[in-house]
Amino acid sequence: MKYPLDFKDNFEKTLLFWIERFIRYKLTSLSNRLVKDKNSVAEVINSLVKGTSSINELSILVKKARNAGLSGINTYYKPLEKLYSYLTKLGLASMKEIDEEMIIDFLTSSTGGLSDASKKNHRIAMINFFSYIDKQNLEDDGSSHVFGIELKNWGGLRGKAGQKLPVYLTEEEISRFIKAIETYPFRCEVAARNRALIKTILYTGIRVSEATNLKIKDIIPDSDIYLLKITGKGNKTRVVMIKSKHIKKDLDEWLSFRNCQKDLLFCNKKGTTLTQAYVSRMVEKILISAGIKKEKNGAHMLRHTFATLLYLKSKDLVLVQEALGHASLDTSRIYTHFDKNKLYKAASIMDDIK
């Protein structure tokens, strides 16, 4: 169904209406694989159909959807919440007054100091939002207003030139970290679970979210290995392996008293999914106990560690891509920066010149 671009002779209500429509569209198109409370999501969507009275009411509904498992909605909503505050202070009378220059001014003023990743999320949210309105608005004469917001020339992003190299553990640090996993004083009821989970991430390079959402059926013993069926970004599946000697003892101990909902392999004391924040705190505490200090101590560093070591020992970029589940080989290419042999060859290129 299409709607007039402007209505009710009230810019604030019109802008709120379009943000509501867009958020409803996103809620119904985002992956719902991680949804824990389907009834809450349905209630939010029904409320959006009826409409909200304020941006605060909309924020509460978005928070409810996020808590139910649709965490990705914040990528779109938070920038739009800021946009609402920005545009409603300009005294606009019509949506047609909004142009790309105005959106660039908004992005420049509201994203200063944010990381490139956050800036990209803001840019994506703006493009998606106005593209949605382009397709959904319809005037009385049958025409549609097209904003055409592309933001190709927005200078707020440094691009690849500003990309930081990932933080990772050296082989000596990996050895210390593994020893620290075994000796860290976890509570007895979660010790086996924590050791098995952290080792699984370290030895396979899977994402923290992929590890915490593993199901019992996803881990298959096969001779001296376990096959893990991983559901990654975009619901794409892949298979990774881990040698059973690394986790069998801890895994068997955990399974002996595991009590998880929805067939989860790992869970908290309530039987539900462990949070990424909890896993990262565990990793950080173990690193500290091992005397290892890094710029970033979260669990995602273990994935970078695996990928870096995999490339250095295999020199096979395609293998890195497949093992980590990267959609593009360009994403995996960053790990080639740690190849000291290639760098040494580059440093030696002038040696024969007199």
Coordinates of C-alpha atoms in Angstrom, one line a residue:
M1 CA 0.0 0.0 0.0
K2 CA 1.3 3.5 -0.9
Y3 CA 0.7 6.7 1.0
P4 CA 0.8 10.5 0.3
L5 CA 4.3 11.9 1.0
D6 CA 2.9 14.7 3.2
F7 CA -0.3 14.7 5.2
K8 CA -2.0 16.0 8.4
D9 CA -0.3 19.4 7.7
N10 CA 2.2 18.4 10.4
F11 CA 5.8 17.7 9.5
E12 CA 6.7 16.0 12.8
K13 CA 3.8 13.6 12.5
T14 CA 4.5 12.9 8.9
L15 CA 8.2 12.1 9.5
L16 CA 7.2 9.9 12.5
F17 CA 4.7 8.1 10.2
W18 CA 7.4 7.3 7.6
I19 CA 9.9 6.1 10.2
E20 CA 7.1 3.9 11.7
R21 CA 6.4 2.4 8.2
F22 CA 10.1 1.8 7.5
I23 CA 10.7 0.2 10.9
R24 CA 7.7 -2.1 10.4
Y25 CA 9.0 -3.0 7.0
K26 CA 12.5 -3.8 8.5
L27 CA 11.0 -5.9 11.3
T28 CA 9.2 -8.1 8.8
S29 CA 12.3 -8.4 6.5
L30 CA 15.1 -9.0 9.0
S31 CA 16.2 -12.5 9.8
N32 CA 14.1 -13.9 12.7
R33 CA 16.3 -16.8 13.4
L34 CA 17.3 -15.4 16.8
V35 CA 13.9 -14.3 17.9
K36 CA 13.2 -15.6 21.4
D37 CA 9.7 -14.1 21.9
K38 CA 7.5 -14.2 18.7
N39 CA 4.5 -12.8 20.5
S40 CA 6.4 -9.7 21.5
V41 CA 7.5 -9.1 17.9
A42 CA 3.9 -9.6 16.7
E43 CA 2.7 -7.1 19.3
V44 CA 5.2 -4.5 18.2
I45 CA 4.2 -4.9 14.5
N46 CA 0.5 -4.6 15.4
S47 CA 1.3 -1.4 17.4
L48 CA 3.2 0.0 14.4
V49 CA 0.2 -0.7 12.1
K50 CA -2.0 1.4 14.5
G51 CA 0.7 4.1 14.7
T52 CA 2.4 5.8 17.6
S53 CA 1.9 9.2 19.2
S54 CA 5.5 10.1 19.7
I55 CA 9.1 9.2 18.9
N56 CA 9.5 8.1 22.5
E57 CA 6.7 5.6 22.1
L58 CA 8.3 4.3 18.9
S59 CA 11.6 3.9 20.7
I60 CA 10.0 1.8 23.4
L61 CA 8.5 -0.5 20.7
V62 CA 11.8 -0.8 18.9
K63 CA 13.5 -1.7 22.2
K64 CA 10.9 -4.4 22.8
A65 CA 11.5 -5.9 19.4
R66 CA 15.3 -5.8 20.0
N67 CA 14.9 -7.5 23.4
A68 CA 12.8 -10.2 21.7
G69 CA 15.7 -11.1 19.4
L70 CA 15.6 -8.7 16.5
S71 CA 18.8 -6.9 17.5
G72 CA 19.6 -5.8 14.0
I73 CA 16.7 -3.3 14.0
N74 CA 18.9 -0.8 16.0
T75 CA 21.2 -0.5 13.0
Y76 CA 18.4 1.3 11.2
Y77 CA 16.4 2.9 14.0
K78 CA 19.1 4.7 16.1
P79 CA 20.3 6.8 13.1
L80 CA 16.6 7.6 12.3
E81 CA 15.9 8.6 15.9
K82 CA 18.7 11.1 15.6
L83 CA 17.4 12.2 12.2
Y84 CA 14.0 12.9 13.7
S85 CA 15.4 15.1 16.4
Y86 CA 17.6 17.0 13.8
L87 CA 14.9 17.6 11.2
T88 CA 12.1 18.5 13.5
K89 CA 14.2 21.4 14.8
L90 CA 14.6 23.0 11.4
G91 CA 11.1 24.2 11.0
L92 CA 10.3 22.3 7.8
A93 CA 6.8 22.3 6.4
S94 CA 7.1 19.4 3.9
M95 CA 9.1 16.2 3.4
K96 CA 9.9 17.7 -0.1
E97 CA 12.2 20.2 1.6
I98 CA 14.6 17.4 2.5
D99 CA 17.5 16.9 0.1
E100 CA 20.8 15.2 0.0
E101 CA 22.7 18.2 1.2
M102 CA 20.5 18.4 4.3
I103 CA 21.2 14.7 5.0
I104 CA 24.9 15.2 4.6
D105 CA 24.8 18.1 7.1
F106 CA 22.9 15.9 9.5
L107 CA 25.5 13.0 9.1
T108 CA 28.4 15.4 9.5
S109 CA 27.1 16.9 12.7
S110 CA 25.8 13.7 14.3
T111 CA 28.5 11.2 13.6
G112 CA 31.6 13.1 14.5
G113 CA 33.8 10.9 16.7
L114 CA 32.1 7.7 15.8
S115 CA 33.9 4.8 14.3
D116 CA 33.8 4.1 10.5
A117 CA 31.6 1.1 11.1
S118 CA 29.0 3.3 12.9
K119 CA 29.3 6.0 10.2
K120 CA 28.6 3.3 7.6
N121 CA 25.6 2.2 9.5
H122 CA 24.2 5.7 9.6
R123 CA 24.8 6.1 5.9
I124 CA 23.1 2.7 5.1
A125 CA 20.1 3.7 7.3
M126 CA 19.7 7.0 5.5
I127 CA 19.9 5.4 2.0
N128 CA 17.5 2.6 2.9
F129 CA 15.0 4.9 4.6
F130 CA 14.7 7.4 1.7
S131 CA 14.7 4.6 -0.9
Y132 CA 11.8 3.0 0.9
I133 CA 9.9 6.4 0.8
D134 CA 10.7 6.7 -2.9
K135 CA 8.9 3.5 -3.6
Q136 CA 6.0 3.9 -1.1
N137 CA 4.8 7.5 -1.6
L138 CA 2.1 8.3 -4.2
E139 CA 0.6 11.7 -4.9
D140 CA -3.0 12.4 -6.1
D141 CA -1.9 12.8 -9.7
G142 CA -0.3 9.3 -9.7
S143 CA 3.3 10.6 -9.5
S144 CA 5.8 9.8 -6.8
H145 CA 8.4 12.1 -5.2
V146 CA 11.9 10.7 -5.5
F147 CA 14.5 11.8 -3.0
G148 CA 17.3 9.9 -4.7
I149 CA 19.5 10.0 -1.6
E150 CA 22.8 8.2 -2.5
L151 CA 25.4 9.9 -0.3
K152 CA 28.2 8.9 -2.7
N153 CA 30.2 12.0 -2.0
W154 CA 29.8 12.1 1.8
G155 CA 33.3 12.7 3.2
G156 CA 32.6 11.3 6.7
L157 CA 34.1 7.9 5.9
R158 CA 37.8 7.3 5.7
G159 CA 37.3 4.2 3.7
K160 CA 39.7 1.3 3.4
A161 CA 42.7 3.6 3.9
G162 CA 41.7 4.1 7.5
Q163 CA 41.1 0.4 8.2
K164 CA 42.9 -0.9 11.3
L165 CA 44.7 -4.2 11.3
P166 CA 43.0 -6.8 13.5
V167 CA 44.5 -7.5 16.9
Y168 CA 45.6 -11.1 17.4
L169 CA 47.6 -13.4 19.7
T170 CA 51.1 -14.6 18.8
E171 CA 51.8 -18.4 19.0
E172 CA 53.6 -17.9 22.4
E173 CA 50.6 -15.9 23.7
I174 CA 48.2 -18.6 22.4
S175 CA 50.1 -21.2 24.4
R176 CA 49.8 -19.1 27.5
F177 CA 46.2 -18.4 26.9
I178 CA 45.3 -22.1 26.5
K179 CA 47.1 -22.9 29.8
A180 CA 45.2 -20.0 31.5
I181 CA 41.9 -21.5 30.2
E182 CA 42.7 -24.7 32.1
T183 CA 43.7 -23.0 35.3
Y184 CA 41.2 -20.1 35.5
P185 CA 39.0 -20.4 38.6
F186 CA 35.6 -20.6 37.0
R187 CA 32.6 -21.6 39.2
C188 CA 32.4 -25.4 39.1
E189 CA 29.0 -25.4 37.5
V190 CA 30.1 -23.4 34.5
A191 CA 33.8 -24.3 34.2
A192 CA 33.4 -27.1 31.6
R193 CA 31.0 -25.1 29.6
N194 CA 33.2 -22.0 29.5
R195 CA 36.4 -24.0 28.6
A196 CA 34.6 -25.9 25.8
L197 CA 33.0 -22.7 24.4
I198 CA 36.2 -20.6 24.4
K199 CA 38.3 -23.4 22.9
T200 CA 35.7 -23.9 20.2
I201 CA 36.0 -20.3 19.1
L202 CA 39.8 -20.3 19.3
Y203 CA 40.3 -23.6 17.4
T204 CA 37.8 -23.0 14.7
G205 CA 37.6 -19.2 14.3
I206 CA 33.8 -19.1 14.3
R207 CA 32.1 -15.9 15.4
V208 CA 31.0 -15.6 19.0
S209 CA 27.3 -15.4 18.0
E210 CA 27.8 -18.6 15.9
A211 CA 29.2 -20.4 18.9
T212 CA 26.6 -19.3 21.3
N213 CA 23.8 -20.3 18.9
L214 CA 25.1 -23.8 18.2
K215 CA 22.5 -26.6 18.7
I216 CA 23.2 -30.1 19.9
K217 CA 22.4 -31.4 16.4
D218 CA 25.1 -29.1 14.9
I219 CA 28.0 -30.9 16.6
I220 CA 28.7 -34.3 15.0
P221 CA 31.5 -36.6 16.3
D222 CA 33.5 -38.3 13.5
S223 CA 36.5 -40.4 14.4
D224 CA 39.1 -38.0 16.0
I225 CA 37.2 -34.8 15.1
Y226 CA 33.9 -33.0 15.7
L227 CA 32.1 -31.6 12.6
L228 CA 30.3 -28.3 13.4
K229 CA 27.5 -27.1 11.2
I230 CA 27.7 -23.3 11.4
T231 CA 24.9 -20.9 10.5
G232 CA 26.6 -17.6 9.7
K233 CA 25.5 -14.2 8.5
G234 CA 22.6 -14.2 6.1
N235 CA 21.7 -17.7 7.3
K236 CA 24.5 -19.1 5.2
T237 CA 25.7 -22.5 6.4
R238 CA 29.2 -24.0 6.4
V239 CA 31.0 -26.8 8.1
V240 CA 34.1 -26.5 10.3
M241 CA 36.2 -29.1 12.2
I242 CA 37.8 -29.2 15.6
K243 CA 39.9 -32.1 16.8
S244 CA 38.2 -33.9 19.6
K245 CA 41.3 -33.9 21.8
H246 CA 40.9 -30.1 22.3
I247 CA 37.3 -30.1 23.7
K248 CA 36.1 -33.7 24.3
K249 CA 36.8 -33.8 28.1
D250 CA 35.2 -30.4 28.8
L251 CA 32.3 -31.1 26.4
D252 CA 31.5 -34.5 27.9
E253 CA 31.5 -32.9 31.4
W254 CA 29.2 -30.1 30.3
L255 CA 26.8 -32.4 28.5
S256 CA 26.4 -34.5 31.6
F257 CA 24.5 -31.8 33.5
R258 CA 23.6 -29.4 30.6
N259 CA 19.9 -28.1 30.8
C260 CA 19.3 -25.8 27.9
Q261 CA 16.2 -24.7 26.0
K262 CA 15.7 -25.0 22.3
D263 CA 18.4 -27.7 22.0
L264 CA 21.1 -25.1 22.6
L265 CA 24.6 -26.6 23.0
F266 CA 25.7 -23.9 25.4
C267 CA 23.4 -21.8 27.6
N268 CA 23.2 -19.8 30.8
K269 CA 21.7 -20.9 34.1
K270 CA 18.2 -20.0 32.8
G271 CA 18.7 -22.3 29.8
T272 CA 18.8 -19.5 27.3
T273 CA 21.5 -18.1 24.9
L274 CA 24.7 -16.7 26.4
T275 CA 25.3 -13.1 25.5
Q276 CA 28.4 -12.0 23.5
A277 CA 29.2 -9.6 26.2
Y278 CA 29.5 -12.4 28.8
V279 CA 31.8 -14.4 26.5
S280 CA 34.0 -11.4 25.9
R281 CA 34.3 -10.7 29.6
M282 CA 35.3 -14.3 30.2
V283 CA 38.0 -14.1 27.5
E284 CA 39.3 -10.8 28.9
K285 CA 39.6 -12.2 32.4
I286 CA 41.5 -15.2 31.2
L287 CA 43.9 -12.9 29.2
I288 CA 44.5 -10.8 32.3
S289 CA 45.2 -13.9 34.3
A290 CA 47.8 -15.0 31.7
G291 CA 49.4 -11.6 31.7
I292 CA 48.4 -10.8 28.1
K293 CA 47.5 -7.2 27.3
K294 CA 46.0 -6.3 23.9
E295 CA 44.4 -3.2 22.5
K296 CA 41.2 -5.2 22.2
N297 CA 40.7 -8.1 24.6
G298 CA 37.2 -9.3 23.5
A299 CA 36.3 -12.8 22.3
H300 CA 36.3 -11.6 18.6
M301 CA 40.1 -11.4 18.9
L302 CA 40.2 -15.2 19.0
R303 CA 38.7 -15.3 15.5
H304 CA 41.4 -12.9 14.3
T305 CA 44.0 -15.1 15.9
F306 CA 42.7 -18.2 14.2
A307 CA 42.5 -16.5 10.8
T308 CA 46.0 -14.9 11.1
L309 CA 47.6 -18.2 12.0
L310 CA 45.6 -20.1 9.3
Y311 CA 46.9 -17.8 6.6
L312 CA 50.5 -17.7 7.9
K313 CA 50.7 -21.5 8.0
S314 CA 48.7 -22.3 4.8
K315 CA 49.3 -19.2 2.6
D316 CA 45.8 -20.1 1.3
L317 CA 43.5 -17.1 1.2
V318 CA 40.6 -19.1 -0.2
L319 CA 40.9 -21.5 2.8
V320 CA 40.7 -18.5 5.2
Q321 CA 37.6 -17.2 3.4
E322 CA 35.9 -20.6 3.5
A323 CA 36.8 -21.4 7.1
L324 CA 35.7 -18.0 8.4
G325 CA 32.6 -17.8 6.2
H326 CA 33.5 -14.5 4.6
A327 CA 31.2 -13.5 1.7
S328 CA 34.1 -11.8 -0.1
L329 CA 37.8 -12.7 -0.5
D330 CA 38.6 -9.0 0.0
T331 CA 37.4 -9.4 3.6
S332 CA 39.9 -12.2 4.2
R333 CA 42.8 -10.3 2.4
I334 CA 43.5 -8.2 5.5
Y335 CA 45.3 -11.3 7.1
T336 CA 47.9 -11.2 4.4
H337 CA 49.4 -8.1 6.0
F338 CA 51.0 -10.4 8.7
D339 CA 53.1 -12.4 6.2
K340 CA 56.6 -11.5 7.4
N341 CA 58.3 -13.5 4.6
K342 CA 56.6 -11.5 1.9
L343 CA 57.3 -8.3 3.8
Y344 CA 61.0 -9.3 4.1
K345 CA 61.2 -9.8 0.4
A346 CA 59.9 -6.3 -0.1
A347 CA 62.4 -5.0 2.4
S348 CA 65.2 -6.8 0.5
I349 CA 64.3 -5.6 -3.0
M350 CA 67.0 -2.9 -3.1
D351 CA 69.8 -5.1 -1.6
D352 CA 71.5 -5.9 -5.0
I353 CA 71.7 -2.2 -6.1
K354 CA 75.1 -0.7 -5.6

